[in-house]
C-alpha cells in the first residue's frame, strides 16, 4: 500500500499530473460529484494544453464537433430567433443551463482519451472507480438499517439522499432515484468480475474482499427494483463467459427483444384503439368519471406510462423537427402536447424516457441522428475489434470485453429511462465511450502487428 501511494505521488510531468487528477476524479465520482468536477475540469485543461489531441482525425470526432455546433445553434434559435409560443413567457436561462448536460461531455470525451489510451491505464482507472464505489455500498447498508437522509456536507453541494424505501419504491443509497442507483451499481459489475478473474489465486484475502464486494453489489442492484438495472445485471454476467461473436449478438438481441416486444404490444394496442383518441380529452378534462370514460382509457391501451410519454414526445418533435424546443423544456412543453392524456396530475415528468427522443426533442432530429451515428459507430467498431479481430490470447481481451459490456448496459438502459441526467452516470458514460474509442485504436495496432 505504501509503495502504491509513493508511486502515485511521484510526478513525472504535467501530463502525469493531469492523469492523476483524472484518477482522483474517478475515485470521488460515486460519492462526491462536486469534488470530482474540480479534479476532472483541472485534468481536462491539462490534457488540452499538454497532450497532442487528435480530435478531428476521425469521422466520429468530426460528427461530435458538428453536434456541438448544432447544440449551440439550437439554443440560440429557441431563445432568440424562433422562440416557441408555448414558452414565450418562460424563463429562457434553463435552455442554456440545460446545455451543460450535453456540450461539456464532448470535451470530456476528447480530453480523457489520453488517460485511457492503454490497457494499463484503463485497468488503473476502473480500479479507482471501483474503490470509490465503496461509499455507495455503505450508503445502501445504512438505508438497509433505516438510517435515512438526506446527509449533506461541503456547503450542501454533496448530498447522500438515502430516502425512505416506502417513499421511492426501492433502495437508492446515496442516489436520488432507484433507477440511478441500480444503473450505477450494475455498470461496475463487469469490472468487478474482471478484477476477480485477474486476481492471483494465491491472494486469498483480495479474492475474498472482491467476493464480498460482488455479492453486496448484486444484492443491492436487486433491491433497487429497477427493471433496467435487472436487465443490465443479466447482461453483466456475460463478462464471466468466453463468449464469441454469435453469443454476444444473441445477448444483445435477446435482451433488446424482451423489452421491445413488451412495448411493441402496448403500441399496437394504442394503434388499434386510435378511434378512442378523440374522446380522451373529454374524459381527461371533463368531470365525467363514469364507466364509459374508464372503458375509453382501458381500450386505448394507455396502461403503459412510457408509451404515453413517447407518443406525446413524438408530437412535440413533429412540431419542431429541425431545431427542437431547447434543452430542459420537456416538462414545460408536455402540458401543451399531452396528446394521449397522461393522467399524471401529481407526477412531475421531466424527460421523455428515451435518450434518442430526448435529444430530438431538445435539439432537433438532425442532432439526434448525428449523435446516434457517432455513438453506434464506436460501439460496433469496438465490438468488431474484440469479438472478431482480437485474439483471446491478447492480455487485455477480458478487460476490453468487460469495458464494452458495461458500455452496452448503459446505452441499452437509456432507451427506456434517461439516467444520463444524473451527473455520475453521464460522466461514466462518456468515460466508457472514450475508452471504447481507445480500444479500437489500440487493437488496430495490435492486429496489424500480428498480421
Coordinates of C-alpha atoms in Angstrom, one line a residue:
X1 CA 0.0 0.0 0.0
X2 CA 2.8 2.5 0.9
X3 CA 4.6 1.6 -2.3
X4 CA 1.5 2.3 -4.3
X5 CA 0.9 5.6 -2.6
X6 CA 4.5 6.7 -3.2
X7 CA 4.3 5.6 -6.9
X8 CA 1.1 7.7 -7.2
X9 CA 2.6 10.7 -5.6
X10 CA 5.6 10.6 -7.9
X11 CA 5.1 13.2 -10.6
X12 CA 6.7 12.7 -14.0
X13 CA 5.4 15.8 -15.8
X14 CA 2.4 17.9 -16.5
X15 CA 0.5 15.2 -18.4
X16 CA 1.1 12.8 -15.4
X17 CA -0.5 15.4 -13.1
X18 CA -3.5 15.5 -15.5
X19 CA -3.8 11.7 -15.4
X20 CA -3.6 11.6 -11.6
X21 CA -6.2 14.3 -11.3
X22 CA -8.4 12.3 -13.6
X23 CA -8.0 9.2 -11.4
X24 CA -8.8 11.2 -8.2
X25 CA -11.9 12.4 -10.0
X26 CA -12.9 8.8 -10.7
X27 CA -12.4 7.9 -7.1
X28 CA -14.7 10.6 -5.8
X29 CA -17.2 10.3 -8.7
X30 CA -19.6 7.8 -7.0
X31 CA -19.9 9.8 -3.7
X32 CA -18.8 13.4 -4.2
X33 CA -19.6 14.8 -7.6
X34 CA -18.6 18.4 -6.9
X35 CA -15.1 17.3 -5.9
X36 CA -14.9 15.1 -9.0
X37 CA -15.9 18.2 -11.1
X38 CA -12.9 20.1 -9.7
X39 CA -10.5 17.2 -10.5
X40 CA -12.0 16.5 -13.9
X41 CA -12.0 20.1 -15.1
X42 CA -8.4 20.5 -14.0
X43 CA -7.3 17.3 -15.7
X44 CA -9.2 18.3 -18.8
X45 CA -7.4 21.7 -19.0
X46 CA -4.1 20.0 -18.6
X47 CA -5.0 17.4 -21.2
X48 CA -5.9 20.0 -23.8
X49 CA -2.8 22.0 -23.1
X50 CA -0.1 19.3 -23.0
X51 CA -1.5 16.3 -24.9
X52 CA -1.5 16.2 -28.6
X53 CA -5.2 15.6 -29.1
X54 CA -6.2 14.3 -32.5
X55 CA -9.8 15.3 -32.2
X56 CA -10.6 15.8 -35.9
X57 CA -8.8 12.9 -37.4
X58 CA -11.8 10.6 -37.4
X59 CA -15.4 10.8 -38.6
X60 CA -16.7 10.3 -35.1
X61 CA -14.8 13.3 -33.8
X62 CA -16.0 15.4 -36.7
X63 CA -19.5 14.3 -36.1
X64 CA -19.3 15.3 -32.4
X65 CA -18.0 18.7 -33.4
X66 CA -21.0 19.1 -35.7
X67 CA -23.3 18.0 -32.8
X68 CA -21.6 20.6 -30.6
X69 CA -22.3 23.3 -33.1
X70 CA -25.9 22.2 -33.5
X71 CA -26.3 22.3 -29.7
X72 CA -25.4 25.9 -29.7
X73 CA -27.4 26.9 -32.8
X74 CA -30.5 25.2 -31.4
X75 CA -30.2 27.1 -28.2
X76 CA -29.7 30.4 -30.0
X77 CA -32.7 29.6 -32.2
X78 CA -35.0 28.7 -29.3
X79 CA -34.1 31.6 -27.1
X80 CA -33.5 34.5 -29.5
X81 CA -34.8 33.8 -33.0
X82 CA -37.8 31.4 -33.1
X83 CA -39.0 31.1 -29.6
X84 CA -41.8 28.6 -29.2
X85 CA -45.1 30.3 -28.5
X86 CA -45.7 27.8 -25.7
X87 CA -42.5 29.0 -23.9
X88 CA -42.7 32.7 -24.9
X89 CA -43.4 33.7 -21.3
X90 CA -41.0 31.2 -19.7
X91 CA -37.5 31.9 -18.4
X92 CA -35.0 31.1 -21.1
X93 CA -32.0 30.6 -18.9
X94 CA -32.9 26.9 -18.4
X95 CA -32.2 26.3 -22.1
X96 CA -28.6 27.4 -21.7
X97 CA -28.1 25.8 -18.3
X98 CA -29.6 22.6 -19.6
X99 CA -26.9 22.6 -22.3
X100 CA -24.4 21.8 -19.6
X101 CA -25.8 18.3 -19.6
X102 CA -24.6 17.8 -23.2
X103 CA -21.9 20.1 -24.6
X104 CA -19.2 19.5 -21.9
X105 CA -19.4 15.8 -22.4
X106 CA -18.0 16.1 -25.9
X107 CA -14.9 18.0 -24.5
X108 CA -14.6 15.3 -21.7
X109 CA -14.7 12.6 -24.4
X110 CA -11.8 14.3 -26.3
X111 CA -9.8 15.3 -23.2
X112 CA -10.0 12.0 -21.3
X113 CA -8.8 9.7 -24.2
X114 CA -5.1 10.2 -23.4
X115 CA -5.7 8.9 -19.9
X116 CA -7.4 5.7 -21.2
X117 CA -5.1 5.1 -24.2
X118 CA -3.6 1.8 -23.0
X119 CA -4.9 -1.3 -21.3
X120 CA -2.8 -0.5 -18.2
X121 CA -4.4 3.0 -17.9
X122 CA -7.9 1.5 -18.3
X123 CA -7.2 -1.1 -15.6
X124 CA -6.0 1.6 -13.2
X125 CA -9.0 3.8 -14.0
X126 CA -11.5 1.0 -13.3
X127 CA -9.7 0.2 -10.0
X128 CA -10.1 3.8 -8.9
X129 CA -13.8 3.8 -9.9
X130 CA -14.5 0.5 -8.1
X131 CA -12.6 1.6 -5.0
X132 CA -14.6 4.8 -4.9
X133 CA -17.8 2.8 -5.1
X134 CA -17.4 1.6 -1.5
X135 CA -19.2 4.6 0.0
X136 CA -22.2 3.7 -2.3
X137 CA -22.4 0.3 -0.8
X138 CA -22.1 1.8 2.7
X139 CA -25.0 4.2 1.9
X140 CA -27.1 1.1 0.9
X141 CA -26.2 -0.6 4.2
X142 CA -27.2 2.5 6.1
X143 CA -30.5 2.6 4.3
X144 CA -31.0 -1.1 4.9
X145 CA -30.8 -0.4 8.6
X146 CA -33.2 2.6 8.3
X147 CA -30.6 5.3 8.6
X148 CA -32.3 7.7 6.3
X149 CA -31.1 11.1 4.9
X150 CA -30.5 13.4 3.3
X151 CA -27.0 13.8 4.6
X152 CA -25.3 17.0 3.4
X153 CA -21.8 18.4 3.5
X154 CA -19.4 20.6 1.6
X155 CA -21.7 23.6 1.7
X156 CA -24.7 21.3 0.9
X157 CA -23.1 20.5 -2.5
X158 CA -22.6 16.9 -1.6
X159 CA -25.8 15.1 -0.7
X160 CA -26.4 11.5 0.2
X161 CA -30.1 11.1 -0.2
X162 CA -30.8 7.7 1.5
X163 CA -34.5 8.1 1.1
X164 CA -37.1 6.0 3.0
X165 CA -37.9 2.9 1.0
X166 CA -41.6 3.3 1.0
X167 CA -41.2 6.8 -0.4
X168 CA -39.4 5.8 -3.6
X169 CA -40.3 2.1 -4.1
X170 CA -36.7 0.7 -3.8
X171 CA -33.3 1.2 -2.4
X172 CA -31.4 4.3 -3.6
X173 CA -28.4 4.5 -1.4
X174 CA -26.8 8.0 -1.8
X175 CA -28.6 8.5 -5.1
X176 CA -31.8 10.4 -5.5
X177 CA -33.6 7.7 -7.5
X178 CA -33.6 3.8 -7.5
X179 CA -33.0 3.8 -11.3
X180 CA -29.9 5.9 -10.9
X181 CA -28.6 3.7 -8.1
X182 CA -29.4 0.5 -9.9
X183 CA -27.7 1.5 -13.2
X184 CA -24.6 2.8 -11.4
X185 CA -24.1 -0.4 -9.5
X186 CA -24.7 -2.6 -12.5
X187 CA -22.2 -0.7 -14.5
X188 CA -19.3 -1.6 -12.2
X189 CA -20.2 -5.3 -12.0
X190 CA -18.4 -6.3 -15.3
X191 CA -15.3 -4.6 -13.8
X192 CA -15.7 -6.5 -10.5
X193 CA -15.9 -9.8 -12.4
X194 CA -12.8 -8.8 -14.4
X195 CA -10.8 -7.9 -11.3
X196 CA -11.9 -11.1 -9.6
X197 CA -10.8 -13.2 -12.6
X198 CA -7.4 -11.4 -12.8
X199 CA -6.6 -11.6 -9.1
X200 CA -3.9 -14.1 -8.4
X201 CA -5.2 -17.4 -7.0
X202 CA -2.8 -17.3 -4.0
X203 CA -4.0 -13.8 -2.9
X204 CA -6.9 -15.2 -1.0
X205 CA -7.6 -12.0 1.0
X206 CA -8.1 -10.0 -2.1
X207 CA -10.3 -12.7 -3.6
X208 CA -12.4 -12.8 -0.5
X209 CA -12.8 -9.0 -0.4
X210 CA -13.8 -8.9 -4.1
X211 CA -16.3 -11.7 -3.5
X212 CA -18.0 -9.8 -0.7
X213 CA -18.0 -6.6 -2.9
X214 CA -19.6 -8.5 -5.8
X215 CA -22.3 -10.2 -3.7
X216 CA -23.2 -7.0 -2.0
X217 CA -23.4 -5.1 -5.3
X218 CA -25.6 -7.7 -6.9
X219 CA -27.8 -7.9 -3.9
X220 CA -28.3 -4.1 -3.8
X221 CA -29.0 -4.0 -7.6
X222 CA -31.9 -6.3 -6.9
X223 CA -33.2 -4.2 -4.0
X224 CA -33.5 -1.1 -6.2
X225 CA -36.4 -2.8 -8.0
X226 CA -35.2 -1.2 -11.2
X227 CA -36.1 -3.2 -14.3
X228 CA -33.4 -1.6 -16.4
X229 CA -30.8 -2.5 -13.7
X230 CA -32.1 -6.1 -13.6
X231 CA -31.7 -6.4 -17.4
X232 CA -28.2 -4.8 -17.0
X233 CA -27.4 -7.4 -14.4
X234 CA -28.2 -10.2 -16.7
X235 CA -26.0 -8.7 -19.4
X236 CA -23.2 -8.2 -17.0
X237 CA -23.0 -12.0 -16.3
X238 CA -21.7 -12.5 -19.8
X239 CA -18.4 -11.0 -18.6
X240 CA -17.8 -14.3 -16.9
X241 CA -18.1 -16.4 -20.0
X242 CA -15.9 -17.0 -23.0
X243 CA -18.4 -15.5 -25.4
X244 CA -17.9 -15.5 -29.2
X245 CA -19.4 -13.2 -31.8
X246 CA -22.7 -15.2 -32.1
X247 CA -23.4 -15.4 -28.4
X248 CA -22.6 -11.7 -27.9
X249 CA -25.0 -10.6 -30.6
X250 CA -27.5 -13.1 -29.2
X251 CA -27.1 -11.5 -25.8
X252 CA -27.8 -8.0 -27.2
X253 CA -30.6 -9.1 -29.4
X254 CA -32.4 -11.2 -26.8
X255 CA -32.2 -8.6 -24.1
X256 CA -33.5 -5.9 -26.6
X257 CA -36.3 -8.2 -27.8
X258 CA -37.7 -8.9 -24.4
X259 CA -38.2 -5.2 -23.7
X260 CA -39.1 -4.3 -27.3
X261 CA -41.8 -6.9 -27.6
X262 CA -43.3 -5.6 -24.4
X263 CA -43.5 -2.0 -25.6
X264 CA -44.5 -3.0 -29.1
X265 CA -47.5 -4.9 -27.8
X266 CA -48.7 -1.8 -26.0
X267 CA -48.0 0.3 -29.1
X268 CA -50.3 -1.9 -31.2
X269 CA -52.9 -1.6 -28.5
X270 CA -52.8 2.1 -29.0
X271 CA -52.9 2.0 -32.8
X272 CA -55.8 -0.5 -32.7
X273 CA -57.8 1.9 -30.4
X274 CA -57.0 5.1 -32.3
X275 CA -60.7 5.8 -32.7
X276 CA -60.9 6.5 -29.0
X277 CA -58.3 9.3 -29.0
X278 CA -60.8 12.0 -29.9
X279 CA -62.8 11.1 -26.7
X280 CA -59.8 11.2 -24.4
X281 CA -59.7 15.0 -23.9
X282 CA -63.3 14.9 -22.8
X283 CA -62.6 12.2 -20.2
X284 CA -59.4 13.9 -19.0
X285 CA -60.6 17.4 -18.7
X286 CA -64.3 16.8 -18.1
X287 CA -66.0 15.8 -14.8
X288 CA -67.2 12.5 -16.2
X289 CA -65.7 9.6 -14.2
X290 CA -68.3 7.2 -15.4
X291 CA -67.6 3.6 -16.5
X292 CA -67.8 4.9 -20.1
X293 CA -64.6 7.0 -19.6
X294 CA -62.9 4.2 -17.8
X295 CA -63.5 1.9 -20.7
X296 CA -62.2 4.5 -23.1
X297 CA -58.9 4.6 -21.2
X298 CA -58.8 0.8 -21.0
X299 CA -59.5 0.3 -24.7
X300 CA -56.9 2.9 -25.6
X301 CA -54.2 0.7 -24.1
X302 CA -52.9 3.6 -22.0
X303 CA -51.8 1.4 -19.1
X304 CA -48.1 1.7 -20.0
X305 CA -46.8 5.1 -18.9
X306 CA -43.8 5.2 -21.2
X307 CA -45.8 4.6 -24.3
X308 CA -48.0 7.6 -23.4
X309 CA -44.9 9.7 -22.8
X310 CA -43.3 8.6 -26.0
X311 CA -46.4 9.4 -28.1
X312 CA -46.5 12.9 -26.6
X313 CA -42.8 13.3 -27.3
X314 CA -43.4 12.3 -31.0
X315 CA -46.0 15.1 -31.1
X316 CA -43.5 17.6 -29.8
X317 CA -40.8 16.6 -32.2
X318 CA -43.2 16.7 -35.2
X319 CA -43.9 20.4 -34.4
X320 CA -40.2 21.4 -34.2
X321 CA -38.2 18.8 -36.1
X322 CA -35.1 20.8 -37.1
X323 CA -34.1 22.7 -34.0
X324 CA -36.2 21.2 -31.3
X325 CA -37.6 23.0 -28.3
X326 CA -34.4 23.6 -26.3
X327 CA -32.8 21.7 -23.5
X328 CA -34.7 21.3 -20.3
X329 CA -38.0 22.2 -21.8
X330 CA -39.7 18.8 -21.8
X331 CA -41.8 19.3 -18.6
X332 CA -42.8 22.8 -19.8
X333 CA -44.0 21.7 -23.2
X334 CA -45.7 18.5 -22.1
X335 CA -48.9 20.2 -20.8
X336 CA -49.5 21.6 -24.3
X337 CA -48.7 18.4 -26.2
X338 CA -50.1 15.7 -23.9
X339 CA -52.0 14.1 -26.8
X340 CA -52.8 10.8 -25.1
X341 CA -54.0 12.3 -21.8
X342 CA -51.2 11.2 -19.5
X343 CA -53.1 11.1 -16.2
X344 CA -50.2 12.3 -14.1
X345 CA -51.6 15.2 -12.2
X346 CA -49.3 14.6 -9.2
X347 CA -46.2 13.4 -11.1
X348 CA -43.6 15.7 -12.4
X349 CA -42.4 14.2 -15.7
X350 CA -39.1 15.8 -16.5
X351 CA -38.0 13.9 -19.6
X352 CA -39.1 11.6 -22.4
X353 CA -37.7 8.3 -21.0
X354 CA -35.8 7.6 -24.2
X355 CA -32.4 9.3 -24.9
X356 CA -32.9 9.4 -28.7
X357 CA -36.3 11.1 -28.4
X358 CA -34.9 13.4 -25.8
X359 CA -32.1 14.6 -28.0
X360 CA -34.5 15.1 -30.9
X361 CA -36.9 17.0 -28.6
X362 CA -34.2 19.2 -27.2
X363 CA -32.1 19.9 -30.3
X364 CA -33.9 18.5 -33.3
X365 CA -33.8 15.4 -35.5
X366 CA -30.5 16.2 -37.3
X367 CA -28.6 16.5 -34.0
X368 CA -30.1 13.2 -32.8
X369 CA -29.1 11.5 -36.0
X370 CA -25.5 12.8 -35.8
X371 CA -25.1 11.6 -32.2
X372 CA -26.7 8.2 -32.8
X373 CA -24.4 7.6 -35.8
X374 CA -21.3 8.6 -33.7
X375 CA -22.1 6.5 -30.6
X376 CA -23.3 3.5 -32.7
X377 CA -20.1 3.6 -34.8
X378 CA -17.9 3.5 -31.7
X379 CA -19.9 0.7 -30.2
X380 CA -20.0 -1.5 -33.3
X381 CA -16.3 -0.9 -34.1
X382 CA -15.2 -1.8 -30.6
X383 CA -17.4 -4.9 -30.7
X384 CA -15.8 -5.8 -34.0
X385 CA -12.3 -5.5 -32.7
X386 CA -13.0 -7.5 -29.5
X387 CA -15.1 -10.3 -31.0
X388 CA -13.6 -10.7 -34.4
X389 CA -10.1 -9.2 -34.7
X390 CA -8.7 -9.5 -31.2
X391 CA -7.3 -12.9 -30.3
X392 CA -8.4 -14.1 -26.9
X393 CA -4.7 -14.7 -26.1
X394 CA -4.2 -11.0 -26.0
X395 CA -3.6 -9.9 -22.4
X396 CA -6.2 -7.2 -22.5
X397 CA -9.0 -9.2 -24.1
X398 CA -11.1 -9.7 -20.9
X399 CA -10.5 -6.2 -19.8
X400 CA -11.8 -4.8 -23.1
X401 CA -14.8 -7.1 -23.1
X402 CA -15.8 -6.0 -19.6
X403 CA -15.4 -2.4 -20.7
X404 CA -17.7 -2.9 -23.7
X405 CA -20.3 -4.9 -21.8
X406 CA -20.5 -2.0 -19.3
X407 CA -20.9 0.4 -22.3
X408 CA -23.7 -1.8 -23.7
X409 CA -25.5 -1.8 -20.4
X410 CA -25.6 2.0 -20.1
X411 CA -26.6 2.5 -23.7
X412 CA -29.4 0.0 -23.6
X413 CA -30.7 1.4 -20.3
X414 CA -31.0 4.9 -21.9
X415 CA -33.6 3.6 -24.3
X416 CA -36.2 3.2 -21.6
X417 CA -35.1 5.7 -18.9
X418 CA -32.7 8.6 -19.0
X419 CA -30.4 8.1 -16.1
X420 CA -27.9 10.1 -18.1
X421 CA -29.2 13.2 -16.4
X422 CA -27.5 12.1 -13.2
X423 CA -24.0 13.7 -13.4
X424 CA -22.3 10.5 -12.1
X425 CA -24.0 8.4 -14.8
X426 CA -23.3 10.8 -17.7
X427 CA -19.6 11.1 -16.8
X428 CA -19.2 7.3 -16.5
X429 CA -20.9 7.0 -19.9
X430 CA -18.5 9.4 -21.6
X431 CA -15.5 7.7 -20.0
X432 CA -16.7 4.3 -21.2
X433 CA -17.2 5.7 -24.7
X434 CA -13.8 7.4 -24.7
X435 CA -12.3 4.1 -23.5
X436 CA -14.1 2.2 -26.3
X437 CA -12.5 4.5 -28.8
X438 CA -9.1 3.9 -27.3
X439 CA -9.7 0.1 -27.5
X440 CA -10.4 0.5 -31.3
X441 CA -7.2 2.4 -31.8
X442 CA -5.1 0.1 -29.6
X443 CA -6.4 -3.1 -31.1
X444 CA -5.9 -1.7 -34.6
X445 CA -2.2 -1.5 -33.8
X446 CA -2.1 -4.9 -32.2
X447 CA -3.9 -6.7 -35.0
X448 CA -1.5 -5.1 -37.6
X449 CA 1.4 -6.4 -35.6
X450 CA 0.0 -9.9 -35.5
X451 CA -0.8 -9.9 -39.2

